[in-house]
Short mmCIF file of C-alpha atoms (C1' of nucleotides) in Angstrom, two decimals:
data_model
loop_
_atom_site.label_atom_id
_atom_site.label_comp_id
_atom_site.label_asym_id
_atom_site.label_seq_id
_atom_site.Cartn_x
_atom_site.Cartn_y
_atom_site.Cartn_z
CA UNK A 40 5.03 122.17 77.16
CA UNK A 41 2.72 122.15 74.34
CA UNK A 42 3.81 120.39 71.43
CA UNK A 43 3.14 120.62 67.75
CA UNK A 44 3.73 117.62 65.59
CA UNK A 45 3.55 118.56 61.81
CA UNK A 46 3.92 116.31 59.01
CA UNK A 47 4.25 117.42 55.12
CA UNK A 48 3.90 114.99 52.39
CA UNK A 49 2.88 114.77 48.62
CA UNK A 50 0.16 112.16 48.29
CA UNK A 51 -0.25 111.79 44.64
CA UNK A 52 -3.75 111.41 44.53
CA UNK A 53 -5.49 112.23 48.28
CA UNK A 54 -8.33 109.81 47.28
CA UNK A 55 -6.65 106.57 45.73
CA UNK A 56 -3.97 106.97 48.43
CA UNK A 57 -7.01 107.44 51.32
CA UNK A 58 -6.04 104.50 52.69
CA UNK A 59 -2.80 104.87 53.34
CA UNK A 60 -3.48 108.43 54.96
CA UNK A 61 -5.27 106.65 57.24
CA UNK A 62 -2.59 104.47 58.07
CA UNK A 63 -0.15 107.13 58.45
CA UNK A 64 -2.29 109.33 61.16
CA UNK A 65 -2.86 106.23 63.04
CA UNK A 66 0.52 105.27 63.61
CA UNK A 67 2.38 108.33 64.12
CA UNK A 68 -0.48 110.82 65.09
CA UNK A 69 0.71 114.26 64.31
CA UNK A 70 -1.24 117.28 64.85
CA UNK A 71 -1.10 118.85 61.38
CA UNK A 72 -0.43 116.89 58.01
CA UNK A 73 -0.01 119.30 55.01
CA UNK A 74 -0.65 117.22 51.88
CA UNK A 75 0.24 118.70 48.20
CA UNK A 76 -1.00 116.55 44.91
CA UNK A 77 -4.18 115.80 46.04
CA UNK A 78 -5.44 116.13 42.71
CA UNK A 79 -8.89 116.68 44.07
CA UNK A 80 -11.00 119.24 43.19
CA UNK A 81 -12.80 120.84 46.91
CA UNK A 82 -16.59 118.69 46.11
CA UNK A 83 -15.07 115.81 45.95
CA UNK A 84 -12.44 115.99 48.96
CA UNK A 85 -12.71 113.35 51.36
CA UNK A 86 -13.32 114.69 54.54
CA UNK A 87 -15.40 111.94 56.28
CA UNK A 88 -12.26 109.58 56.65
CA UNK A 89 -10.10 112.47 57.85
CA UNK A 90 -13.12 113.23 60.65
CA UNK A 91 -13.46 109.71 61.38
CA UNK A 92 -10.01 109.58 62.55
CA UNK A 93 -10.46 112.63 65.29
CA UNK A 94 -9.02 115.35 62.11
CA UNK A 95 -12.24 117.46 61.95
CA UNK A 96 -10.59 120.64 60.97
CA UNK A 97 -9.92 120.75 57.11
CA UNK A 98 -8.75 123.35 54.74
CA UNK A 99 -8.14 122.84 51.41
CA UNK A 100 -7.76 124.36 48.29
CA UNK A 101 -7.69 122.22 44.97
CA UNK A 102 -8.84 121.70 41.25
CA UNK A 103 -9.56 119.15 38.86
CA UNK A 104 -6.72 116.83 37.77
CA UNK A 105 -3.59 118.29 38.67
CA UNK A 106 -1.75 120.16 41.51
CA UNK A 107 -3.76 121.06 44.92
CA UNK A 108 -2.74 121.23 48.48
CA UNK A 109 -5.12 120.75 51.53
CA UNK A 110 -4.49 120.92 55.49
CA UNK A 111 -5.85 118.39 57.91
CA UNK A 112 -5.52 119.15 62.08
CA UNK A 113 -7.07 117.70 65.38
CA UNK A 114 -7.10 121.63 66.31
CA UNK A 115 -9.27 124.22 65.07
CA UNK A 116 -7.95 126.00 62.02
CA UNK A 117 -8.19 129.81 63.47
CA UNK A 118 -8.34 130.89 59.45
CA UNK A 119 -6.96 129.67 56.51
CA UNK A 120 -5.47 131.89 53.37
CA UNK A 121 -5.38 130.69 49.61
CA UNK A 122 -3.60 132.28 47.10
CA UNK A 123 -3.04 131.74 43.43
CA UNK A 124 0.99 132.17 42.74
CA UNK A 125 1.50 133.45 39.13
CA UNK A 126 -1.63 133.70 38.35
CA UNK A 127 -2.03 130.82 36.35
CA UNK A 128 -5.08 129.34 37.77
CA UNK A 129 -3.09 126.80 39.93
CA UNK A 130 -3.97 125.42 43.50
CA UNK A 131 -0.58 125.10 44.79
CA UNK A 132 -0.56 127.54 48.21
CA UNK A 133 -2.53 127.24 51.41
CA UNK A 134 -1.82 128.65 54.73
CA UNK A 135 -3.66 127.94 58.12
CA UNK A 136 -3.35 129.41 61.51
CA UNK A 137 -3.77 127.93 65.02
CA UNK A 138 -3.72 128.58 68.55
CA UNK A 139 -5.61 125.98 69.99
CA UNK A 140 -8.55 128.05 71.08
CA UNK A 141 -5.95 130.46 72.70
CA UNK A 142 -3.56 127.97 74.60
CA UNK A 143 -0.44 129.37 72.39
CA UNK A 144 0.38 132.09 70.72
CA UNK A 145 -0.82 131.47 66.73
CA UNK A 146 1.52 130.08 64.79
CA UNK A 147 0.81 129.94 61.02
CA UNK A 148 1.65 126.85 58.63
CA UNK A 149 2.54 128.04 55.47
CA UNK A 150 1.88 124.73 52.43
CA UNK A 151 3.27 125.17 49.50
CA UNK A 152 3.60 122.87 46.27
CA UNK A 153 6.06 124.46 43.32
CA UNK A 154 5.83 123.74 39.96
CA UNK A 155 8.20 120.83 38.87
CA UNK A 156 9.49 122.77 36.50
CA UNK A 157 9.51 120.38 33.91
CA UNK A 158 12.92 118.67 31.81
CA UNK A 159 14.92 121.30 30.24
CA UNK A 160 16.67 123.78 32.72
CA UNK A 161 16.19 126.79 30.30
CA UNK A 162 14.32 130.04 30.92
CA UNK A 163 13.70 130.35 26.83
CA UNK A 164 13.37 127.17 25.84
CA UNK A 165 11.01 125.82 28.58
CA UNK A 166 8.22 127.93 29.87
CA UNK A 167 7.79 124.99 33.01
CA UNK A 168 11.33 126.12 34.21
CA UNK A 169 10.32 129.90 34.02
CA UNK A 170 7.33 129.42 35.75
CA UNK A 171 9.54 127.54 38.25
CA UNK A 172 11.45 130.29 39.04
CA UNK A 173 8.91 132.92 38.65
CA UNK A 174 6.86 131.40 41.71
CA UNK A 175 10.00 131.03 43.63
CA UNK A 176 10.94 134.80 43.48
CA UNK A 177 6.92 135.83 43.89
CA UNK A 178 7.65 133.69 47.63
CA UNK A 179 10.34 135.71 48.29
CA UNK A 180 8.46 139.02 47.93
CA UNK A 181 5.86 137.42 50.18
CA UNK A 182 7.92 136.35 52.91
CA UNK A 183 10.67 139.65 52.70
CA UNK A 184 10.59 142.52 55.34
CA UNK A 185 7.13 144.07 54.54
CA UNK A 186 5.81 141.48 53.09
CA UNK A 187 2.25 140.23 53.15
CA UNK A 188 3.17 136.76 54.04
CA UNK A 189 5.35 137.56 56.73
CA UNK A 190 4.49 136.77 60.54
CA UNK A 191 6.51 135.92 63.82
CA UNK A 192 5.39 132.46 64.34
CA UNK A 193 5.43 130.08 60.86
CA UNK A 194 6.99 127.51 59.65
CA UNK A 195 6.53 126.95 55.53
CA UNK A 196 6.44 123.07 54.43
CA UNK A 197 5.73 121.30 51.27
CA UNK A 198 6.91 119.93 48.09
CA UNK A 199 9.58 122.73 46.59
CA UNK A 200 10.74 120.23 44.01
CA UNK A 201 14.42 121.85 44.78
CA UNK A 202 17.51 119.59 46.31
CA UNK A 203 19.57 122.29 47.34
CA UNK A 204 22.45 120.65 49.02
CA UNK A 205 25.36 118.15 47.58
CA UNK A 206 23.93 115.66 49.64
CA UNK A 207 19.97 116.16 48.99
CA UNK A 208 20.63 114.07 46.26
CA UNK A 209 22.06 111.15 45.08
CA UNK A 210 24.97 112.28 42.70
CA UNK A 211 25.29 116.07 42.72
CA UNK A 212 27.86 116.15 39.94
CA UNK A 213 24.89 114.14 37.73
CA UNK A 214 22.50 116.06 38.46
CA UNK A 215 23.89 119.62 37.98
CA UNK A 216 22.08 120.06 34.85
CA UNK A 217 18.48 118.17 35.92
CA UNK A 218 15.45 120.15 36.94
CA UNK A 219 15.74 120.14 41.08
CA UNK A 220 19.19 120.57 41.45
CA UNK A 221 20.41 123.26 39.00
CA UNK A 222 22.48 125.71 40.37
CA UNK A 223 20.11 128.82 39.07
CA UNK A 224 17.20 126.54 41.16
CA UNK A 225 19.72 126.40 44.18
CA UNK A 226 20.28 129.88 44.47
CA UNK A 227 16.67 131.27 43.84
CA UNK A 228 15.48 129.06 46.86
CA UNK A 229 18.62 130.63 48.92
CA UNK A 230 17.28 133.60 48.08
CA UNK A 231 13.94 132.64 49.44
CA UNK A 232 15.28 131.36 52.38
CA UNK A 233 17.32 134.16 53.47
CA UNK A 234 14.90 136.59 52.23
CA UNK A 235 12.39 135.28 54.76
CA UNK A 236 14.77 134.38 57.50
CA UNK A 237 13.82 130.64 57.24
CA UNK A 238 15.43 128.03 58.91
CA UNK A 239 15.95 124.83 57.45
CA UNK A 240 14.49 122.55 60.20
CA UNK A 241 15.49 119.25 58.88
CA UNK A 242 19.13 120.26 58.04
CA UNK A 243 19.50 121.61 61.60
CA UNK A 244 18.88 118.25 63.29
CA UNK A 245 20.01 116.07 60.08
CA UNK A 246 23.60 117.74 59.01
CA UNK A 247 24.45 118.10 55.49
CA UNK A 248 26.97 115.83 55.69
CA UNK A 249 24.71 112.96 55.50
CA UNK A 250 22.58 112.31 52.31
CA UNK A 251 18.93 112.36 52.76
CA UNK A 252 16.15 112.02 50.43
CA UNK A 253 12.15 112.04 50.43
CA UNK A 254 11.33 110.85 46.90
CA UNK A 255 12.28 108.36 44.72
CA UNK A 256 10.84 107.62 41.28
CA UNK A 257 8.49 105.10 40.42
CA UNK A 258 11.05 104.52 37.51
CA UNK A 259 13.25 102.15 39.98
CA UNK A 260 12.71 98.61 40.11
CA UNK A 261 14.24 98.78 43.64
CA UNK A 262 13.97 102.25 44.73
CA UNK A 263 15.76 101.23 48.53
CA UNK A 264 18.76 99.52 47.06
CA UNK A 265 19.42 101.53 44.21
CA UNK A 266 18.62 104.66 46.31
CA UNK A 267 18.79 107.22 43.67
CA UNK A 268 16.75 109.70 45.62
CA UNK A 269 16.57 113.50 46.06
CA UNK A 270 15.05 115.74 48.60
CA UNK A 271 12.29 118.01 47.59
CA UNK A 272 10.16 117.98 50.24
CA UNK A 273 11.16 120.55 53.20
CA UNK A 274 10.10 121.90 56.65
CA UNK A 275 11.07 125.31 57.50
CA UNK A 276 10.56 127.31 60.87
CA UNK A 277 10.90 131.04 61.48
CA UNK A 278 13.63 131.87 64.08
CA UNK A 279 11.57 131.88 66.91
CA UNK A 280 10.35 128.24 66.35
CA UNK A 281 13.94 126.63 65.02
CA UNK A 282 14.85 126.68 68.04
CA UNK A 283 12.02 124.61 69.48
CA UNK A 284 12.03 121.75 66.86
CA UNK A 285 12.64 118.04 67.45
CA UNK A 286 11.84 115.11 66.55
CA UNK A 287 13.05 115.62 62.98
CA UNK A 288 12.49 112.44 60.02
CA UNK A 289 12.10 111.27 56.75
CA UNK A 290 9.39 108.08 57.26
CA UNK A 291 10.63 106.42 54.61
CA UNK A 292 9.13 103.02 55.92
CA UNK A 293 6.01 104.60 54.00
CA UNK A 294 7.46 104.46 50.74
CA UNK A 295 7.18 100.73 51.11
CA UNK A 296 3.65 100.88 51.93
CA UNK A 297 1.16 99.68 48.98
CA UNK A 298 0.89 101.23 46.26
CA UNK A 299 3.03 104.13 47.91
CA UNK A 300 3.70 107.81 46.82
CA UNK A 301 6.86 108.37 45.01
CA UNK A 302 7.39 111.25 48.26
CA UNK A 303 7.64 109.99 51.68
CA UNK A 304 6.44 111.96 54.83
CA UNK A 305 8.28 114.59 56.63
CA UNK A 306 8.21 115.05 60.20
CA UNK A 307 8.80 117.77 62.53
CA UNK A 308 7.92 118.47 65.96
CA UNK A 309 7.72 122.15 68.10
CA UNK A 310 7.29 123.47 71.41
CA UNK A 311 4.72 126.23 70.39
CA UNK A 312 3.87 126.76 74.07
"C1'" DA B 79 22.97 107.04 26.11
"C1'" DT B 80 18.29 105.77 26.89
"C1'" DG B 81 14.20 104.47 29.00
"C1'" DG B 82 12.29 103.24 32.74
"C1'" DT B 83 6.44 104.37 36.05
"C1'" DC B 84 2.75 106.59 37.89
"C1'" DG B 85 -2.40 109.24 38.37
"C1'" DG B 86 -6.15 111.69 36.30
"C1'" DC B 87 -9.15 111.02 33.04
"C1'" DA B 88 -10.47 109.64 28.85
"C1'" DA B 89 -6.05 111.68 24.61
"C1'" DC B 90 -2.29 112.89 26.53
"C1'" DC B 91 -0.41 116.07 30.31
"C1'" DG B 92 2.22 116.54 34.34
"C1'" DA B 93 5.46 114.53 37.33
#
DNA sequence: ATGGTCGGCAACCGA
């Protein structure tokens, strides 16, 4: 068996949070860790750490200030695709293939972060929202039947900034009219899914009858006992890789970490062989 | 009902 251990998670800042990368890849080792918000633009990523620690293969794709996503691997990166949703000048989309020099069959790592969308859940009144939805439904064109996105073997990871479920956050009835959870959000990113055939990896092995979350905000005094968390951060497997996942977890031991992200990692491990 | 905190980067924007 050849197993792939892939791990997405939104930094907030790749280089004041370099540390606790490091941290991360030593103790739980995965193969692949898709960061979004690394807020770096591509001179000044920091790719000595990541090759000190035995991740040598790098993609990434950011800009000054905001936004950016990059890809970090222990196996060669067989190409990597970057792609500017909407148009707006944003880094927000990176994709990477591997094989391992051959030893599986390529599977491609799709790593997405969506626009928050900002505070008012109105297509008219707040041009964030529209955006919101207008890179949603540009995914699903990518990832329908004939589309350019589409391939056999791919999972898709990364911040969506959408809790679709009841229990993906912490009081759906309070949060039916907040930016993540609204029922127009909902519904676009079911369209996504279904349009694509995704699988929801982390729902599959962590029912939906349980809450589970992967950020809190800073805005919490005690973010663990007052728990009022939501889960935007997702791992999703075509149909021939569902089926091969384990291993499936929020680390939310991170979020305790120093000077943490507001996200915690996500965790998900395949049989690619 | 409201405000609460971060990071980047140099006044606020985005989250």
């Amino acid at each position: 068996m050849i197993s792939l251990k892939i791990v997405t998670w939104n930094i907030n800042s790749v280089r004041l949070r370099i540390g606790l990368v490091a941290k991360f890849l030593a103790e739980f080792k995965p193969d692949i860790l898709c960061l979004q918000e690394t807020k770096c633009p591509n001179d000044k990523f920091p790719e000595e750490p990541f090759k000190a620690l035995g991740y040598g293969h790098i993609a990434f794709f950011g800009q000054k200030g905001y936004h950016g996503v990059a890809t970090v691997s222990r196996i060669p990166i067989d190409s990597q695709n970057r792609r500017d949703f909407c148009n707006k000048g944003d880094a927000r989309y990176l994709a990477t293939t591997f094989s391992s020099e051959g030893a599986f069959a390529p599977v491609t790592v799709h790593n997405f972060y969506v626009p928050a969308g900002g505070d008012v859940p109105d297509v008219n009144a707040n041009p964030k929202f529209a955006h919101k939805l207008e890179f949603i439904d540009e995914m699903t064109r990518c990832f329908s039947a004939g589309g350019d996105l589409a391939t056999e073997r791919q999972v898709l990871v990364g911040d969506l900034n959408i809790a679709p479920h009841q229990n993906d956050v912490w009081s759906h009835k309070q949060l039916l009219k907040v930016v993540s959870h609204t029922p127009v959000e909902v519904e676009r990113l079911g369209k996504l899914q279904a349009a694509g055939r995704w699988h929801d990896v982390v729902r599959t092995h962590i029912p939906t009858d349980t809450k589970l979350f992967t950020w809190w905000s800073y805005r919490s005094r005690d973010w663990r006992s007052s728990n009022r968390g939501r889960r935007l951060d997702h791992i999703w497997a075509s149909a021939a890789l569902e089926g091969r996942s384990s291993n499936v977890r929020v680390i939310d031991a991170v979020r305790d970490w120093e000077r943490p992200s507001d996200h915690a990692p996500v965790l998900a491990e395949f049989d690619v062989s």
